[in-house]
């Protein structure tokens, strides 16, 4: 079960196969983000346990990040990928929908959507075999959502994502879990 002090769900048994892409849907406040945090080990499940296999390289996109960051977008990507040259960094950020003006700006002055694009750029350029995405389309414009959808469809690893947008996850997910009644729909 998941929750902080009080269970938000009935007991769950989630087994994920390589390449499976699961979307969790449902109303706000019913435990979708909490489930992801329990799977990641950021909060303990109550009661129960989470067992994860070996050789996992997880990329995690948190719904909201509260930390202040004084880096420019270029510095942020260079810090994460010191082997990239300037042209590669600029190309990666541009592919995520950031203009030259944004790329050279400090992250603190960016909008929520622009900050999300920088965070997505880091995740999409990291070698992972599992992506855990908590509402990755929040704050994104239509073009950025389409680019993200294209990248996730092409992604060969497994995905767990929370989303409120059927038009976004419908073409990506192999399974959709309705977290209001914890039922599954397989595509």
Short mmCIF file of C-alpha atoms in Angstrom, two decimals:
data_model
loop_
_atom_site.label_atom_id
_atom_site.label_comp_id
_atom_site.label_asym_id
_atom_site.label_seq_id
_atom_site.Cartn_x
_atom_site.Cartn_y
_atom_site.Cartn_z
CA UNK A 1 0.00 0.00 0.00
CA UNK A 2 1.08 3.55 -0.48
CA UNK A 3 0.65 6.73 1.51
CA UNK A 4 2.49 8.75 4.08
CA UNK A 5 0.77 7.98 7.40
CA UNK A 6 -2.49 6.55 6.10
CA UNK A 7 -2.89 4.15 3.15
CA UNK A 8 -4.05 5.79 -0.07
CA UNK A 9 -4.59 2.49 -1.89
CA UNK A 10 -5.42 -1.13 -1.44
CA UNK A 11 -2.45 -3.53 -1.57
CA UNK A 12 -0.80 -3.35 -4.99
CA UNK A 13 1.23 -5.85 -6.93
CA UNK A 14 3.01 -4.21 -9.83
CA UNK A 15 5.39 -6.25 -11.92
CA UNK A 16 6.99 -4.44 -14.80
CA UNK A 17 8.54 -6.09 -17.83
CA UNK A 18 11.38 -4.66 -19.90
CA UNK A 19 10.01 -2.14 -22.40
CA UNK A 20 6.63 -1.86 -20.69
CA UNK A 21 5.24 1.67 -20.51
CA UNK A 22 2.65 2.28 -17.80
CA UNK A 23 0.60 5.45 -17.33
CA UNK A 24 -1.04 6.10 -13.95
CA UNK A 25 -4.18 8.22 -14.19
CA UNK A 26 -6.80 9.52 -11.79
CA UNK A 27 -7.87 12.48 -9.71
CA UNK A 28 -5.44 14.66 -7.79
CA UNK A 29 -4.53 13.52 -4.29
CA UNK A 30 -5.19 9.79 -4.64
CA UNK A 31 -1.58 8.61 -4.46
CA UNK A 32 -0.09 8.56 -7.96
CA UNK A 33 2.98 10.64 -7.11
CA UNK A 34 3.26 8.87 -3.77
CA UNK A 35 3.32 5.54 -5.61
CA UNK A 36 6.21 6.72 -7.79
CA UNK A 37 8.11 7.96 -4.73
CA UNK A 38 7.55 4.60 -2.99
CA UNK A 39 8.84 2.73 -6.04
CA UNK A 40 11.93 4.95 -6.06
CA UNK A 41 12.51 4.39 -2.35
CA UNK A 42 12.05 8.06 -1.49
CA UNK A 43 9.26 7.18 0.94
CA UNK A 44 8.51 3.75 2.42
CA UNK A 45 5.37 1.85 1.42
CA UNK A 46 2.88 1.30 4.28
CA UNK A 47 2.90 -1.66 4.92
CA UNK A 48 4.70 -3.83 2.45
CA UNK A 49 7.81 -3.63 0.37
CA UNK A 50 9.11 -2.58 -3.00
CA UNK A 51 11.41 -5.00 -4.77
CA UNK A 52 13.42 -3.71 -7.67
CA UNK A 53 15.58 -5.77 -9.97
CA UNK A 54 19.27 -5.32 -10.55
CA UNK A 55 20.95 -3.21 -13.22
CA UNK A 56 18.46 -0.40 -13.14
CA UNK A 57 19.45 3.01 -14.39
CA UNK A 58 16.50 5.22 -13.50
CA UNK A 59 15.78 8.71 -14.75
CA UNK A 60 13.29 10.55 -12.52
CA UNK A 61 11.31 13.63 -13.51
CA UNK A 62 9.73 15.09 -10.38
CA UNK A 63 6.47 16.98 -10.79
CA UNK A 64 7.76 20.13 -9.11
CA UNK A 65 11.29 21.03 -8.07
CA UNK A 66 11.57 23.65 -5.36
CA UNK A 67 15.35 24.12 -5.31
CA UNK A 68 16.88 27.35 -6.54
CA UNK A 69 19.45 27.02 -9.31
CA UNK A 70 21.74 29.87 -10.37
CA UNK A 71 23.26 28.04 -13.37
CA UNK A 72 22.53 28.99 -16.95
CA UNK A 73 20.89 26.27 -19.05
CA UNK A 74 24.22 25.60 -20.75
CA UNK A 75 26.01 25.26 -17.40
CA UNK A 76 23.31 22.92 -16.11
CA UNK A 77 23.71 20.52 -19.03
CA UNK A 78 27.52 20.79 -19.07
CA UNK A 79 27.62 19.95 -15.35
CA UNK A 80 25.53 16.84 -16.02
CA UNK A 81 27.39 15.89 -19.24
CA UNK A 82 30.96 17.24 -19.10
CA UNK A 83 31.91 15.25 -22.21
CA UNK A 84 29.54 17.24 -24.42
CA UNK A 85 30.90 20.14 -26.42
CA UNK A 86 29.08 23.47 -26.70
CA UNK A 87 27.41 22.60 -30.01
CA UNK A 88 26.10 19.32 -28.55
CA UNK A 89 24.76 21.08 -25.45
CA UNK A 90 23.04 23.75 -27.53
CA UNK A 91 21.58 21.12 -29.88
CA UNK A 92 20.24 19.05 -26.97
CA UNK A 93 18.59 22.10 -25.39
CA UNK A 94 17.21 23.27 -28.74
CA UNK A 95 15.75 19.81 -29.36
CA UNK A 96 13.82 20.26 -26.12
CA UNK A 97 12.39 23.53 -27.41
CA UNK A 98 14.69 26.13 -25.86
CA UNK A 99 15.86 29.11 -27.91
CA UNK A 100 19.30 30.74 -27.79
CA UNK A 101 17.87 33.37 -25.44
CA UNK A 102 16.71 30.65 -23.03
CA UNK A 103 19.87 28.58 -23.34
CA UNK A 104 22.04 31.50 -22.21
CA UNK A 105 19.68 32.55 -19.39
CA UNK A 106 19.92 31.61 -15.75
CA UNK A 107 17.46 28.90 -14.78
CA UNK A 108 16.05 31.13 -12.02
CA UNK A 109 14.54 33.51 -14.61
CA UNK A 110 12.90 30.80 -16.74
CA UNK A 111 9.19 30.01 -16.71
CA UNK A 112 7.93 26.74 -15.27
CA UNK A 113 7.71 25.22 -18.74
CA UNK A 114 11.22 26.32 -19.67
CA UNK A 115 12.62 24.87 -16.43
CA UNK A 116 10.79 21.62 -17.17
CA UNK A 117 12.40 21.52 -20.63
CA UNK A 118 15.88 21.79 -19.07
CA UNK A 119 15.09 18.98 -16.62
CA UNK A 120 13.68 16.82 -19.43
CA UNK A 121 16.79 17.53 -21.51
CA UNK A 122 18.94 16.13 -18.70
CA UNK A 123 16.82 13.00 -18.33
CA UNK A 124 16.51 12.31 -22.05
CA UNK A 125 20.28 12.58 -22.51
CA UNK A 126 21.11 10.27 -19.61
CA UNK A 127 21.60 6.57 -20.26
CA UNK A 128 18.67 4.96 -18.48
CA UNK A 129 16.64 1.81 -18.83
CA UNK A 130 13.71 3.08 -16.77
CA UNK A 131 12.08 6.50 -16.82
CA UNK A 132 9.83 7.56 -13.96
CA UNK A 133 7.94 10.68 -14.96
CA UNK A 134 5.59 12.56 -12.64
CA UNK A 135 3.34 14.72 -14.82
CA UNK A 136 6.03 15.54 -17.38
CA UNK A 137 3.68 17.63 -19.52
CA UNK A 138 2.88 20.16 -16.78
CA UNK A 139 3.88 23.64 -17.97
CA UNK A 140 4.86 22.42 -21.47
CA UNK A 141 3.57 24.04 -24.65
CA UNK A 142 2.04 21.98 -27.48
CA UNK A 143 5.29 21.71 -29.46
CA UNK A 144 7.27 20.57 -26.41
CA UNK A 145 4.62 17.95 -25.60
CA UNK A 146 4.83 16.60 -29.14
CA UNK A 147 8.64 16.42 -28.99
CA UNK A 148 8.46 14.66 -25.61
CA UNK A 149 5.85 12.24 -26.94
CA UNK A 150 8.09 11.44 -29.92
CA UNK A 151 11.08 10.83 -27.63
CA UNK A 152 9.11 8.59 -25.25
CA UNK A 153 7.61 6.55 -28.09
CA UNK A 154 11.13 5.91 -29.40
CA UNK A 155 12.53 5.16 -25.93
CA UNK A 156 13.45 1.48 -25.66
CA UNK A 157 13.41 1.22 -21.88
CA UNK A 158 10.49 0.98 -19.47
CA UNK A 159 8.40 3.95 -18.39
CA UNK A 160 6.22 4.66 -15.36
CA UNK A 161 4.42 7.96 -15.76
CA UNK A 162 1.70 9.92 -14.06
CA UNK A 163 -0.40 11.89 -16.51
CA UNK A 164 -3.79 13.58 -16.71
CA UNK A 165 -3.61 13.87 -20.49
CA UNK A 166 -4.98 10.87 -22.44
CA UNK A 167 -3.99 12.51 -25.73
CA UNK A 168 -0.40 12.47 -24.52
CA UNK A 169 -0.07 8.99 -23.00
CA UNK A 170 -2.44 7.07 -25.31
CA UNK A 171 0.21 6.57 -28.02
CA UNK A 172 2.99 5.83 -25.53
CA UNK A 173 1.55 3.57 -22.83
CA UNK A 174 1.24 -0.20 -23.13
CA UNK A 175 -0.88 -0.20 -19.95
CA UNK A 176 -2.98 2.43 -18.19
CA UNK A 177 -3.72 2.10 -14.48
CA UNK A 178 -6.75 4.00 -13.20
CA UNK A 179 -5.64 4.89 -9.68
CA UNK A 180 -9.15 5.75 -8.54
CA UNK A 181 -10.21 2.09 -8.59
CA UNK A 182 -6.76 0.57 -9.33
CA UNK A 183 -7.89 -1.12 -12.52
CA UNK A 184 -5.67 -1.72 -15.53
CA UNK A 185 -6.29 -1.25 -19.23
CA UNK A 186 -3.84 -2.93 -21.59
CA UNK A 187 -3.21 -1.52 -25.07
#
